[in-house]
mmCIF file of C-alpha atoms in Angstrom:
data_model
loop_
_atom_site.group_PDB
_atom_site.id
_atom_site.type_symbol
_atom_site.label_atom_id
_atom_site.label_comp_id
_atom_site.label_asym_id
_atom_site.label_seq_id
_atom_site.Cartn_x
_atom_site.Cartn_y
_atom_site.Cartn_z
ATOM 1 C CA MET A 1 -72.498 184.416 -10.733
ATOM 2 C CA LYS A 2 -74.616 182.234 -12.899
ATOM 3 C CA LYS A 3 -72.230 179.286 -12.407
ATOM 4 C CA ILE A 4 -72.479 179.722 -8.556
ATOM 5 C CA PHE A 5 -76.156 179.497 -8.721
ATOM 6 C CA LEU A 6 -76.120 176.564 -11.065
ATOM 7 C CA LEU A 7 -73.671 174.757 -8.808
ATOM 8 C CA ILE A 8 -75.833 175.345 -5.662
ATOM 9 C CA PHE A 9 -78.961 174.410 -7.398
ATOM 10 C CA THR A 10 -77.472 171.144 -8.676
ATOM 11 C CA PHE A 11 -76.077 170.353 -5.372
ATOM 12 C CA ALA A 12 -79.347 170.946 -3.580
ATOM 13 C CA PHE A 13 -81.244 168.921 -6.178
ATOM 14 C CA PHE A 14 -79.064 166.000 -5.900
ATOM 15 C CA TYR A 15 -78.879 166.147 -2.024
ATOM 16 C CA SER A 16 -82.590 166.232 -1.645
ATOM 17 C CA PHE A 17 -83.007 162.939 -3.550
ATOM 18 C CA GLY A 18 -80.070 161.409 -1.634
ATOM 19 C CA GLN A 19 -82.093 161.165 1.687
ATOM 20 C CA ILE A 20 -84.086 158.160 2.303
ATOM 21 C CA ASN A 21 -86.328 157.904 5.227
ATOM 22 C CA PRO A 22 -85.794 154.211 6.711
ATOM 23 C CA THR A 23 -89.401 154.167 8.053
ATOM 24 C CA THR A 24 -91.358 155.087 4.903
ATOM 25 C CA ASP A 25 -89.100 153.147 2.366
ATOM 26 C CA PRO A 26 -91.246 149.973 1.590
ATOM 27 C CA GLY A 27 -88.623 148.363 -0.600
ATOM 28 C CA LYS A 28 -85.750 148.849 1.651
ATOM 29 C CA TYR A 29 -85.310 145.304 2.745
ATOM 30 C CA SER A 30 -85.653 142.201 0.497
ATOM 31 C CA ASP A 31 -85.669 139.806 3.698
ATOM 32 C CA PRO A 32 -88.497 140.346 6.105
ATOM 33 C CA GLN A 33 -86.276 139.423 9.001
ATOM 34 C CA ASN A 34 -84.122 142.534 8.572
ATOM 35 C CA MET A 35 -84.996 145.506 10.593
ATOM 36 C CA ASP A 36 -83.622 148.716 11.726
ATOM 37 C CA VAL A 37 -81.446 148.193 14.866
ATOM 38 C CA ILE A 38 -82.093 150.883 17.449
ATOM 39 C CA TYR A 39 -79.778 151.079 20.424
ATOM 40 C CA SER A 40 -81.458 152.423 23.358
ATOM 41 C CA SER A 41 -78.163 152.927 25.100
ATOM 42 C CA LYS A 42 -74.727 152.001 23.945
ATOM 43 C CA ALA A 43 -72.140 149.982 26.076
ATOM 44 C CA LYS A 44 -70.346 152.413 28.429
ATOM 45 C CA CYS A 45 -68.305 152.670 31.508
ATOM 46 C CA LYS A 46 -70.537 152.715 34.629
ATOM 47 C CA LEU A 47 -68.165 155.484 36.270
ATOM 48 C CA GLY A 48 -68.207 157.792 33.241
ATOM 49 C CA GLU A 49 -65.530 158.139 30.540
ATOM 50 C CA ALA A 50 -63.420 160.824 32.390
ATOM 51 C CA GLU A 51 -63.307 158.660 35.626
ATOM 52 C CA MET A 52 -62.433 155.486 33.456
ATOM 53 C CA TYR A 53 -59.307 157.323 32.047
ATOM 54 C CA ASN A 54 -58.517 158.549 35.547
ATOM 55 C CA ILE A 55 -58.378 155.024 36.777
ATOM 56 C CA ILE A 56 -56.383 153.789 33.794
ATOM 57 C CA TYR A 57 -53.733 156.489 34.192
ATOM 58 C CA LYS A 58 -53.484 155.966 38.053
ATOM 59 C CA LYS A 59 -53.109 152.245 37.855
ATOM 60 C CA MET A 60 -50.744 152.463 34.895
ATOM 61 C CA SER A 61 -46.978 151.732 35.659
ATOM 62 C CA TYR A 62 -44.240 152.011 32.974
ATOM 63 C CA SER A 63 -41.141 149.875 32.728
ATOM 64 C CA ASP A 64 -37.600 151.671 32.640
ATOM 65 C CA GLU A 65 -37.507 150.706 28.951
ATOM 66 C CA ALA A 66 -40.799 152.266 28.130
ATOM 67 C CA LYS A 67 -39.800 155.397 29.962
ATOM 68 C CA ALA A 68 -36.590 155.531 28.222
ATOM 69 C CA ALA A 69 -38.320 155.031 24.788
ATOM 70 C CA ASN A 70 -40.077 158.506 24.963
ATOM 71 C CA ILE A 71 -43.360 156.965 23.710
ATOM 72 C CA ASP A 72 -45.843 159.474 22.267
ATOM 73 C CA ASP A 73 -48.596 157.333 20.656
ATOM 74 C CA LYS A 74 -52.070 155.767 21.140
ATOM 75 C CA VAL A 75 -53.094 152.319 21.986
ATOM 76 C CA LEU A 76 -56.305 151.256 20.144
ATOM 77 C CA LEU A 77 -57.913 148.565 22.063
ATOM 78 C CA SER A 78 -61.038 146.657 20.976
ATOM 79 C CA PHE A 79 -63.244 144.479 23.408
ATOM 80 C CA ASP A 80 -66.838 143.150 23.660
ATOM 81 C CA VAL A 81 -69.055 144.236 26.631
ATOM 82 C CA ASN A 82 -71.543 141.143 26.948
ATOM 83 C CA PHE A 83 -75.217 141.283 27.966
ATOM 84 C CA ASP A 84 -74.050 140.294 31.377
ATOM 85 C CA GLU A 85 -71.783 143.273 31.493
ATOM 86 C CA LYS A 86 -68.647 141.158 31.457
ATOM 87 C CA LEU A 87 -65.775 142.007 29.091
ATOM 88 C CA GLN A 88 -64.246 139.613 26.646
ATOM 89 C CA ASN A 89 -62.404 139.202 23.380
ATOM 90 C CA PHE A 90 -59.693 142.013 23.961
ATOM 91 C CA ASN A 91 -57.830 142.892 20.854
ATOM 92 C CA ILE A 92 -54.913 145.282 20.477
ATOM 93 C CA ILE A 93 -55.447 147.070 17.222
ATOM 94 C CA HIS A 94 -52.519 149.380 17.482
ATOM 95 C CA GLY A 95 -50.116 148.869 20.441
ATOM 96 C CA VAL A 96 -46.999 150.527 21.630
ATOM 97 C CA GLY A 97 -45.235 147.437 23.221
ATOM 98 C CA TYR A 98 -42.948 147.420 26.444
ATOM 99 C CA GLY A 99 -45.831 145.550 28.226
ATOM 100 C CA ILE A 100 -48.204 148.547 28.175
ATOM 101 C CA ASP A 101 -50.751 146.919 25.887
ATOM 102 C CA GLU A 102 -51.024 143.941 28.286
ATOM 103 C CA ALA A 103 -51.204 146.163 31.424
ATOM 104 C CA LEU A 104 -54.100 148.263 29.688
ATOM 105 C CA ILE A 105 -56.027 145.046 29.161
ATOM 106 C CA LYS A 106 -55.645 143.935 32.757
ATOM 107 C CA ILE A 107 -56.662 147.497 34.046
ATOM 108 C CA ILE A 108 -59.599 147.969 31.727
ATOM 109 C CA SER A 109 -60.923 144.290 32.617
ATOM 110 C CA GLU A 110 -61.379 145.338 36.071
ATOM 111 C CA ILE A 111 -63.475 148.591 35.378
ATOM 112 C CA PRO A 112 -67.237 148.017 35.407
ATOM 113 C CA PHE A 113 -69.199 148.558 32.201
ATOM 114 C CA ASP A 114 -72.915 148.806 31.406
ATOM 115 C CA ALA A 115 -74.278 146.479 28.576
ATOM 116 C CA ALA A 116 -75.772 147.985 25.310
ATOM 117 C CA VAL A 117 -79.528 147.989 25.182
ATOM 118 C CA MET A 118 -81.249 147.317 21.941
ATOM 119 C CA ASN A 119 -84.975 147.221 21.502
ATOM 120 C CA GLY A 120 -85.290 146.768 25.272
ATOM 121 C CA ILE A 121 -82.785 143.818 25.513
ATOM 122 C CA LYS A 122 -79.368 143.893 26.756
ATOM 123 C CA VAL A 123 -76.968 142.812 24.018
ATOM 124 C CA ARG A 124 -73.173 142.375 23.286
ATOM 125 C CA GLN A 125 -71.540 145.435 21.807
ATOM 126 C CA ASN A 126 -67.892 146.083 20.619
ATOM 127 C CA ILE A 127 -66.000 149.018 22.002
ATOM 128 C CA ILE A 128 -62.842 150.567 20.658
ATOM 129 C CA LEU A 129 -60.910 152.678 22.876
ATOM 130 C CA SER A 130 -58.154 155.129 22.012
ATOM 131 C CA ILE A 131 -55.879 155.645 24.949
ATOM 132 C CA PRO A 132 -53.082 158.156 24.555
ATOM 133 C CA ILE A 133 -49.703 157.072 26.023
ATOM 134 C CA ARG A 134 -46.746 159.410 26.760
ATOM 135 C CA THR A 135 -43.590 158.331 28.425
ATOM 136 C CA TYR A 136 -40.408 160.073 29.203
ATOM 137 C CA PRO A 137 -37.286 159.253 31.366
ATOM 138 C CA GLU A 138 -38.209 161.666 34.094
ATOM 139 C CA MET A 139 -41.421 159.773 35.095
#
């Protein structure tokens, strides 16, 4: 029992000193240009996340080879939402092939996104989407 109390006390002691309040730590930055970045809002789909995925799956068409391959995987897609709400710099982090990756880029590039807002100013932000893909011959 003493060991448990000692362990809990030790954990609580170190945990309490591990927290640093970024607004009251005067020595946090050595360069005065550095500051905390506060996103008022992150870049996101204007239609909502659920509707975005609905659009992706409605517009997605699979080749016969993709259907026969019985794919059960996720596509990781990275892109930037610019301050003018245009999408650019698409990058497939993990793809499934069969032309699916390129089709996803084409579909997502047509979906409207809101730009991120940081300190009251629209800025570019990178988004990484994970899109589950399942194919089977009876599709």
